[in-house]
Every structure is written in C-alpha cells, then in structure tokens.
Amino acid sequence: MLNCEYNNYYSAGNCRSCYEKASKTEKELKGKIEELTRVNDELKREINELKSIVNFLSFWDPIDSPPHNDHLSTDGYFTDVVLVVVDMDSGKPVANTVHVPANKALLASRSPVFKAMLETEMEESLSDTIKLSDVSHGALHAFVDFLYTAEATLDDDMACDLLVLANKYEVNHLKSYCETFLISKLNWESSLKNYSFAHQHNAETLLDAALSLILDNMDNLNESEEYLELVEKDTRLVVNIYEAYYSNT
Amino acid sequence: MLNCEYNNYYSAGNCRSCYEKASKTEKELKGKIEELTRVNDELKREINELKSIVNFLSFWDPIDSPPHNDHLSTDGYFTDVVLVVVDMDSGKPVANTVHVPANKALLASRSPVFKAMLETEMEESLSDTIKLSDVSHGALHAFVDFLYTAEATLDDDMACDLLVLANKYEVNHLKSYCETFLISKLNWESSLKNYSFAHQHNAETLLDAALSLILDNMDNLNESEEYLELVEKDTRLVVNIYEAYYSNT
C-alpha cells in the first residue's frame, strides 16, 4: 500500500485511486463548464433578441428631428401637444421658452399623470399645451427624449433633475434609471445630501443605499456640515437615521 | 521512481507530481467556473434591465381596451386614424368590417410605408383612414397589436399572414419574428411550400433555411407533389434549387 499525495498523505489510496479521483473531478468540472457555456450562449441570444425588441419599440423622437421649430409643425411626426416651461407664480411661459412637441398618446402611455391631464377636460387637453414649472429647458428636453427612447445622458445634476420629473409624473422606469446612476456615484461625502434628496422625492432605493452608507460611517456623522444643515432643515430625517442605527445595533 | 496512473503509466512522475498536476488542473477549472458564473450573473442582470426597458417602451394597445367601438372614440387612447379591410376590386369596406383604431405617430414610427402614406397628402392622411385589402380581420388585429407591443401569438397561418403584412409595410422586426417561428416548424414536407412562400415575400432567412433542407433531401425532391406544382407555377424557382445544388457539389 502506498501513501499518496493526491489523497493528502493520510489515505490508504494507491496511484490508481489517485488517478481515478482526479479524472472524476476533472470530468465533473468540465461538464459544469460546458453547461455554463451553453447557458451563457442562450442568455446572449436572449439579450440580442431583447435589444432588437427595444430598437423596434423605441420611437423616433420629434425633438431630435429638424426642422426644430417653436411650434407644433414637426411635419411627419404627428405631434399633437407641446410642453412648455412656465413661471410657477404667474403661470406664463418663461423668457426664451422653447415649445417641446410631443404626442399625447405617447405621453399618456408613459405617464399616468400626463394621461389623467390629457384625457380629462382640463386646461391641458383643451389647449394642447402642458405647462411645467421648476424645470430647465435642458431637463425638459431630456425628459421627453427619455419618454420616446428610454435613453438619457446623465451627469449628477441631470440625474437629479430627471428623478424629480420622474417622481412628479410617475415615470417609474426613469426613476429607477436615475437612482441606479446616483447610487453608482454615491460616497460618504454625498450620502447625507442624497439621503435628504431621496426622501424628498420618494426614491426608496437611493434612500436605502444612502442610509446604509451613513450607518457605516456614524462616527463621522456629526462632524459633517451636511449633518448640521439637516438638523436645522429636517430634524425628523436625522431622527430616522438614529432610529435605524439603534435598531441595527 | 514510481510509474503513476495519473501520468498514464508511461510517465516518470511520482505521487507528488500526480497530486500537483491534478490540483493545478482542478484549480484552473474551478477558476473558469467562477468566471463563467460571474458572466452569467451579469448577463441575467442585463436581461432584467432590457425587460424593464421593453416593458416601459411597450404601448398600451387601443384595440385591447374596452369600449371596443366601430369608430374612432377610444377615449383616453388618443387614436387619430383607423385601419379598415376593404375589397381589393371595389375599394369598399368588406362586409362586417371592423375599424381598428390606432395612432398615426405610432404607425409611422413602426413602418416607413405607413409613414409615407400618412405624411403626404394622400387619401390616407386626408381621410384618417388606412385601407388594407387581402387580409383577415384577425391578422389585421394581430398586426396592429404587434406594432404596439412587439408581441403576437403565432400559429402557422398567423405567422404567414403577419409575414405578408410585415413585408408589405416594411416592418422588419415583425418579419424576423415570423421567420424565426416558421423556421422552427420547418420540415422536409413543408420545405418546398415555405421556400416558395419565402421567395414571394422576400423572407431571405426563411428562404435559406428551406433551401438548405431541400438540398439535404434532393433524392426525394421530384417525388413530391409540391415539386410538381412548383415546376408548373414557378419554374424559375425550381431552377434556383438545381443551381444551388450544383454549385454546392
């Protein structure tokens, strides 16, 4: 009887048993690799299919299409409504306002809030104009773009602006899209600001991510300026943090 | 020196070298499995993301929504055009015709043919009615459904009907969708019929698949009824088969 390295010295196996054991393991592992490769290929096929569905379902976008006019005449795009930025107090269009053309059917399909506005006899449906306040032209363009194409180019500010609009007009897919971006940028320095922002605009996922980062850094909490601001501005939110901390410990 | 099973009898390895070799292989294979599993998880995440994009981009469908009227009033769906089946010769609506409501913007976005119809001053754009002939009500409903949702329930007949419409109105995604279905059902008995059908409606992928099946069964070719029919009906297509056969041999 030989002691055998493959059997870890202490076994009574001989060279043949080593060999058999090693081959069996190797065979099993190779089988698993084959199976995983097959699944991978299937998943890739599914992704390609989904991409072509997305491509098919994506609307061309009346905003991107020249001629870019200040009124409804985006010929060939059958737009039947315009979005316009107004002053919150006066309700009048802001200076240098741009009218963003769109389709009622599309807006209503993407946002239950637009749907309600447009299908009832409200000002919006009668005038074929939807007024928005507290939004930059850039954000309004990006917002309508996203409704047509499910795509947006984000930076921190744009992600926040679009999240606010997504929450207001109940476009859940856009809200998740912005939250995912903001979470990817989250760090200790930005966590309190994001926590407060997420709370204000009902962004649960961002709220949880920011809170979890805050709880991991409780020692630094009351040294930060944002903390002092938050105590002033929204004491209840600070209490929420401490409650979460003590229920975790 | 020991001969060792793991080294296939003939090597001069000893038990330690067996063990080391086996461990190295095992480690490499396990690493590969880990990597593949990681890729799998990423692909699954991507699929989930794409599915939520598809869900977001998918339109609600004015056809499916009650009340189902014979005219444009599908309130809340902002339809602005109807599709109607007409008799090819008289151009008049067929008996018991159903008016299928839709949105010009959506039709134009999905089909360059509809777009051209609707944006020029043709009968369709003036009357807000698009007339189709040579199509069943069921197929027309399924066609418009697909334009809204990228989904259709297919059987052999429906796949053929929709492929014809997809080719006529240049809806490429629907054409591939039907071709994939028809190819999955393809067998030797149906190959000549599909070959001829695919040729008639410019379905390249189905044509290639059917031809390849025919070429694999050349011995049975001229015994089949479909072959005799094809010789009568479309001799040029039969020549194509023989040309492909001889260029392959």
XYZ file of C-alpha atoms in Angstrom:
498
model
C 0.000 0.000 0.000
C 1.273 3.450 -0.942
C 0.578 6.720 0.737
C -0.444 9.156 -1.928
C -0.079 12.935 -2.208
C -3.362 13.350 -4.013
C -5.081 11.639 -1.131
C -3.416 14.023 1.269
C -0.795 11.637 2.670
C -3.043 10.002 5.208
C -5.274 7.963 2.934
C -4.671 4.388 2.061
C -5.233 5.081 -1.646
C -2.760 3.969 -4.266
C -1.804 5.607 -7.530
C -4.761 4.164 -9.397
C -7.212 5.631 -6.924
C -5.441 8.986 -7.187
C -5.831 8.886 -10.919
C -9.448 7.883 -10.806
C -10.333 10.507 -8.278
C -8.553 13.223 -10.238
C -10.195 12.191 -13.520
C -13.624 12.104 -11.938
C -13.242 15.613 -10.531
C -11.855 16.865 -13.821
C -14.730 15.337 -15.756
C -17.331 16.819 -13.436
C -15.769 20.263 -13.609
C -15.521 20.136 -17.395
C -19.180 19.110 -17.563
C -20.112 22.085 -15.457
C -18.079 24.404 -17.701
C -19.854 23.048 -20.766
C -23.239 23.597 -19.148
C -22.374 27.143 -18.089
C -21.073 27.959 -21.567
C -24.316 26.688 -23.069
C -26.381 28.817 -20.683
C -24.168 31.814 -21.474
C -24.823 31.418 -25.179
C -28.556 31.197 -24.582
C -28.517 34.316 -22.425
C -26.582 36.168 -25.125
C -29.156 35.139 -27.715
C -31.912 36.381 -25.439
C -30.092 39.694 -24.996
C -29.810 40.148 -28.749
C -33.500 39.435 -29.149
C -34.421 41.897 -26.408
C -32.169 44.523 -27.964
C -33.946 44.220 -31.269
C -37.304 44.493 -29.483
C -36.080 47.655 -27.722
C -34.907 49.006 -31.042
C -38.299 48.265 -32.592
C -40.313 49.758 -29.747
C -38.186 52.883 -29.475
C -39.922 55.877 -31.027
C -38.170 58.307 -33.283
C -38.023 61.484 -31.412
C -39.726 64.653 -32.683
C -37.293 66.794 -30.683
C -34.200 65.498 -32.394
C -35.649 65.909 -35.813
C -35.055 69.013 -37.856
C -36.684 71.387 -38.543
C -36.673 72.427 -34.929
C -39.497 74.924 -34.712
C -41.014 76.862 -31.904
C -44.463 75.475 -32.541
C -46.282 72.306 -33.452
C -45.177 71.920 -37.042
C -42.826 68.976 -36.794
C -44.120 67.596 -40.057
C -44.214 63.870 -40.348
C -44.046 63.323 -36.610
C -47.757 63.828 -35.998
C -47.226 65.693 -32.758
C -50.425 66.973 -31.182
C -49.297 68.624 -27.964
C -46.487 70.883 -26.754
C -44.725 71.025 -23.418
C -43.674 74.424 -22.241
C -41.829 75.758 -19.210
C -43.799 78.400 -17.293
C -43.083 80.608 -14.333
C -44.525 78.941 -11.265
C -46.131 82.093 -9.879
C -47.511 83.773 -12.969
C -48.212 80.601 -14.958
C -46.789 82.380 -18.026
C -44.094 80.934 -20.269
C -40.619 81.841 -19.051
C -38.370 84.078 -21.171
C -36.898 82.427 -24.289
C -39.074 79.421 -23.724
C -38.916 76.531 -26.133
C -42.030 74.576 -27.025
C -41.230 70.893 -26.948
C -43.534 68.985 -29.307
C -44.805 65.534 -28.406
C -47.618 63.031 -28.904
C -50.496 62.810 -26.460
C -50.770 59.071 -26.974
C -47.112 58.586 -26.142
C -47.095 60.871 -23.112
C -50.234 59.191 -21.781
C -48.757 55.751 -22.362
C -45.603 56.584 -20.387
C -47.042 58.627 -17.522
C -50.325 58.145 -15.642
C -50.135 61.814 -14.630
C -49.995 63.019 -18.243
C -52.750 60.525 -19.077
C -55.034 61.985 -16.419
C -54.218 65.537 -17.519
C -54.900 64.828 -21.161
C -57.986 62.668 -21.021
C -59.998 64.877 -18.710
C -61.347 68.220 -19.786
C -58.540 70.082 -18.101
C -56.712 73.065 -19.451
C -54.029 70.789 -20.903
C -56.375 68.752 -23.073
C -58.284 71.793 -24.307
C -55.247 73.884 -25.198
C -52.993 71.040 -26.363
C -50.341 72.503 -24.098
C -48.785 71.046 -20.981
C -47.181 73.569 -18.671
C -44.303 72.602 -16.417
C -42.612 74.796 -13.856
C -39.420 74.481 -11.872
C -37.569 72.731 -14.665
C -34.776 73.785 -17.009
C -35.173 73.501 -20.758
C -32.341 71.001 -20.848
C -34.047 68.762 -18.336
C -37.410 69.047 -20.119
C -35.788 68.033 -23.410
C -34.006 65.109 -21.780
C -37.237 64.083 -20.062
C -39.273 63.991 -23.278
C -36.347 62.298 -25.052
C -36.396 59.552 -22.456
C -40.143 59.026 -22.839
C -39.566 58.348 -26.544
C -36.385 56.325 -26.419
C -35.772 55.070 -22.840
C -32.328 56.646 -23.043
C -30.699 59.652 -21.407
C -27.199 61.001 -20.973
C -26.759 61.595 -17.264
C -24.463 63.574 -15.024
C -25.162 64.260 -11.345
C -27.340 67.302 -11.979
C -29.273 65.796 -14.865
C -29.911 62.597 -12.901
C -31.371 64.675 -10.053
C -33.469 66.856 -12.369
C -34.859 63.824 -14.191
C -35.551 61.969 -10.957
C -37.635 64.920 -9.777
C -39.638 64.876 -13.019
C -39.931 61.072 -12.960
C -41.359 61.218 -9.455
C -43.737 64.050 -10.282
C -45.073 62.433 -13.458
C -44.852 58.866 -12.122
C -42.463 57.513 -14.732
C -41.119 54.643 -12.642
C -38.677 53.323 -15.186
C -36.945 56.710 -15.425
C -36.869 56.967 -11.645
C -35.025 53.646 -11.321
C -32.721 54.687 -14.166
C -31.695 57.851 -12.286
C -31.470 56.071 -8.945
C -29.112 53.461 -10.389
C -26.884 56.244 -11.707
C -26.896 58.199 -8.437
C -26.200 55.078 -6.378
C -23.184 54.307 -8.576
C -21.801 57.762 -7.702
C -22.626 57.601 -4.002
C -19.867 58.150 -1.436
C -19.670 59.152 2.184
C -19.390 62.864 1.343
C -22.521 62.825 -0.815
C -24.551 60.380 1.271
C -26.404 62.853 3.501
C -27.307 65.113 0.594
C -28.568 62.123 -1.387
C -30.409 60.783 1.640
C -32.321 64.010 2.046
C -32.927 64.338 -1.717
C -34.163 60.741 -1.980
C -36.528 61.274 0.922
C -37.949 64.411 -0.656
C -38.671 62.690 -3.986
C -39.739 59.232 -2.811
C -36.695 57.453 -4.204
C -36.702 54.390 -1.933
C -33.762 52.579 -3.477
C -31.483 55.611 -3.337
C -32.693 56.315 0.203
C -31.744 52.815 1.372
C -28.340 52.976 -0.307
C -27.535 56.376 1.184
C -28.771 55.359 4.650
C -26.666 52.228 4.605
C -23.569 54.317 3.770
C -24.386 56.748 6.574
C -24.822 53.922 9.099
C -21.386 52.586 8.123
C -19.868 55.978 8.997
C -21.733 57.014 12.115
C -18.505 58.108 13.800
C -18.056 60.886 11.258
C -21.696 61.858 11.120
C -21.977 64.854 13.388
C -18.745 66.352 12.154
C -20.106 66.969 8.681
C -21.596 70.253 7.562
C -24.427 68.490 5.805
C -25.404 66.953 9.109
C -25.714 70.342 10.803
C -27.757 71.607 7.887
C -30.023 68.588 8.026
C -30.597 69.032 11.772
C -31.756 72.565 11.020
C -33.764 71.788 7.942
C -35.307 68.376 8.518
C -34.869 67.135 12.063
C -37.226 64.238 11.523
C -34.849 62.779 8.922
C -31.977 62.915 11.409
C -34.126 61.052 13.897
C -34.766 58.421 11.229
C -31.020 57.879 10.926
C -30.556 57.381 14.664
C -33.588 55.100 14.844
C -32.160 52.973 12.035
C -28.790 52.913 13.793
C -30.166 51.786 17.142
C -32.485 49.186 15.657
C -29.419 47.718 13.890
C -27.187 47.544 16.947
C 10.832 6.026 -9.311
C 7.154 5.089 -9.486
C 5.014 4.754 -12.537
C 1.865 6.646 -11.947
C -1.695 6.122 -13.204
C -2.416 9.795 -13.309
C 0.501 10.231 -15.604
C -0.838 7.483 -17.834
C 1.534 4.678 -16.797
C 4.363 5.748 -19.035
C 5.499 8.897 -17.252
C 8.277 9.018 -14.783
C 6.187 11.092 -12.371
C 5.800 10.131 -8.768
C 2.838 10.559 -6.468
C 3.739 14.157 -5.610
C 3.747 15.154 -9.268
C 0.367 13.417 -9.725
C -1.039 15.437 -6.882
C 0.383 18.707 -8.089
C -0.807 18.196 -11.615
C -4.296 17.234 -10.507
C -4.566 20.194 -8.135
C -3.389 22.596 -10.798
C -5.985 21.351 -13.291
C -8.697 21.443 -10.654
C -7.774 24.979 -9.648
C -7.794 26.184 -13.252
C -11.154 24.584 -13.964
C -12.686 25.997 -10.792
C -11.402 29.446 -11.744
C -13.038 29.121 -15.120
C -16.327 28.081 -13.492
C -16.201 31.101 -11.202
C -15.593 33.400 -14.167
C -18.430 31.859 -16.184
C -20.804 32.121 -13.218
C -19.903 35.790 -12.825
C -20.543 36.423 -16.543
C -23.852 34.542 -16.257
C -24.983 36.764 -13.417
C -24.076 39.871 -15.380
C -25.969 38.651 -18.435
C -29.008 37.936 -16.276
C -28.852 41.441 -14.856
C -28.659 42.839 -18.376
C -31.685 40.755 -19.386
C -33.706 42.089 -16.470
C -32.766 45.634 -17.397
C -33.713 45.080 -21.035
C -37.027 43.535 -19.983
C -37.905 46.592 -17.957
C -36.979 48.805 -20.925
C -39.234 46.705 -23.174
C -41.986 46.981 -20.611
C -41.543 50.751 -20.472
C -41.448 51.214 -24.255
C -44.402 48.929 -24.922
C -47.534 50.917 -25.693
C -50.887 50.108 -24.224
C -52.976 48.916 -27.019
C -56.150 50.750 -28.074
C -57.535 47.551 -29.578
C -57.463 45.609 -26.342
C -59.092 48.359 -24.410
C -62.818 48.487 -23.902
C -65.005 50.082 -25.087
C -64.412 48.472 -28.428
C -66.270 50.706 -30.842
C -66.672 50.742 -34.565
C -65.301 54.229 -34.854
C -62.577 56.460 -33.511
C -63.858 57.027 -29.992
C -61.392 55.030 -27.953
C -61.354 57.678 -25.277
C -58.121 58.166 -23.477
C -56.088 56.448 -26.169
C -55.818 59.486 -28.422
C -56.222 57.472 -31.591
C -56.303 59.559 -34.742
C -56.597 57.040 -37.569
C -58.454 53.812 -38.327
C -57.391 50.795 -40.310
C -60.101 49.072 -42.279
C -60.244 45.999 -44.509
C -61.570 46.748 -47.999
C -62.410 44.667 -51.017
C -59.445 44.785 -53.371
C -61.514 45.400 -56.515
C -64.152 47.837 -55.319
C -62.058 49.546 -52.640
C -65.126 49.435 -50.373
C -65.084 48.077 -46.811
C -65.828 44.355 -46.737
C -68.980 43.057 -45.034
C -68.976 43.217 -41.215
C -65.779 45.170 -41.311
C -64.199 46.294 -38.066
C -62.444 49.623 -37.809
C -59.182 49.163 -35.978
C -58.170 52.396 -34.225
C -54.529 53.433 -33.999
C -52.154 56.373 -33.702
C -50.586 57.934 -36.763
C -47.394 58.688 -34.858
C -47.054 55.099 -33.784
C -47.835 53.601 -37.195
C -45.379 55.990 -38.839
C -42.718 55.168 -36.275
C -43.023 51.434 -36.895
C -43.478 51.342 -40.674
C -41.868 53.526 -43.329
C -44.753 52.643 -45.642
C -47.370 53.963 -43.223
C -45.159 56.986 -42.638
C -45.075 57.807 -46.333
C -48.824 57.255 -46.645
C -49.640 59.485 -43.720
C -47.261 62.366 -44.201
C -48.043 63.032 -47.834
C -51.336 64.426 -48.983
C -52.644 61.042 -49.955
C -56.125 59.732 -49.390
C -54.997 58.125 -46.121
C -53.794 61.319 -44.495
C -56.815 63.331 -45.620
C -59.433 60.810 -44.517
C -57.631 59.500 -41.424
C -58.340 56.031 -42.767
C -55.896 53.419 -43.971
C -57.398 50.791 -46.232
C -55.926 47.314 -46.432
C -57.035 44.521 -48.712
C -56.288 40.820 -48.832
C -56.109 40.472 -45.078
C -58.374 38.881 -42.473
C -59.657 40.876 -39.521
C -57.778 38.557 -37.186
C -54.496 39.196 -38.958
C -55.092 42.961 -39.053
C -55.770 42.987 -35.302
C -52.670 40.923 -34.600
C -50.632 43.177 -36.882
C -51.654 46.397 -35.116
C -51.228 44.652 -31.742
C -47.672 43.805 -32.667
C -46.916 47.375 -33.701
C -47.924 48.495 -30.199
C -46.433 45.731 -28.099
C -43.870 43.747 -30.165
C -45.800 40.607 -29.250
C -48.011 38.207 -31.194
C -49.458 34.757 -30.639
C -48.485 32.736 -33.686
C -49.590 29.555 -35.372
C -48.574 28.569 -38.897
C -51.316 30.563 -40.611
C -50.947 33.657 -38.452
C -47.162 33.641 -38.926
C -47.660 33.585 -42.704
C -50.343 36.293 -42.651
C -48.217 38.550 -40.472
C -45.107 37.936 -42.556
C -47.011 39.080 -45.640
C -48.095 42.277 -43.864
C -44.607 42.813 -42.387
C -43.090 42.592 -45.863
C -45.714 44.865 -47.421
C -45.427 47.542 -44.738
C -41.687 47.051 -44.175
C -41.859 46.130 -40.520
C -38.544 44.257 -40.376
C -38.727 43.232 -36.761
C -42.081 41.517 -37.295
C -40.739 39.814 -40.404
C -37.824 38.269 -38.459
C -40.232 37.333 -35.677
C -42.425 35.364 -38.109
C -39.443 33.865 -39.932
C -37.979 32.557 -36.674
C -41.314 30.898 -35.880
C -41.706 29.370 -39.350
C -38.106 28.096 -39.369
C -38.708 26.378 -36.013
C -41.608 24.486 -37.626
C -39.816 23.680 -40.869
C -39.563 20.060 -42.001
C -38.966 18.273 -45.280
C -42.696 18.083 -46.087
C -43.189 21.820 -45.646
C -39.872 22.958 -47.089
C -40.927 23.488 -50.710
C -44.068 25.361 -49.712
C -42.059 27.567 -47.372
C -39.359 28.057 -49.987
C -41.855 29.352 -52.496
C -43.661 31.459 -49.885
C -40.404 32.976 -48.614
C -39.374 33.842 -52.168
C -42.683 35.544 -52.850
C -42.441 37.740 -49.741
C -38.704 38.464 -49.638
C -38.076 36.457 -46.491
C -34.362 35.749 -47.003
C -33.723 33.880 -43.754
C -36.673 31.537 -44.218
C -35.680 31.069 -47.871
C -32.157 29.986 -46.911
C -33.396 27.610 -44.214
C -35.938 25.994 -46.540
C -33.425 25.715 -49.387
C -30.871 24.076 -47.148
C -33.466 21.480 -46.098
C -34.375 20.841 -49.726
C -30.728 20.390 -50.710
C -30.348 17.800 -47.930
C -33.217 15.807 -49.456
C -32.597 16.087 -53.195
C -33.271 12.357 -53.670
C -36.907 12.837 -52.622
C -37.390 16.093 -54.440
C -39.102 15.164 -57.668
C -41.384 12.643 -55.982
C -43.210 15.303 -54.034
C -46.469 16.858 -55.165
C -45.273 20.303 -54.145
C -42.384 19.911 -56.546
C -44.681 19.194 -59.496
C -46.801 22.186 -58.539
C -43.746 24.400 -58.285
C -42.499 23.295 -61.704
C -45.879 24.379 -63.122
C -46.214 27.556 -61.141
C -42.745 28.968 -60.776
C -40.176 27.176 -62.907
C -37.520 29.757 -62.204
C -37.574 28.821 -58.506
C -37.003 25.183 -59.388
C -34.021 26.216 -61.466
C -32.690 28.124 -58.458
C -32.783 24.913 -56.418
C -30.807 22.964 -59.023
C -28.336 25.800 -59.441
C -27.753 25.856 -55.685
C -27.372 22.080 -55.691
C -24.811 22.010 -58.449
C -22.823 24.913 -57.089
C -22.586 23.018 -53.781
C -21.396 19.718 -55.237
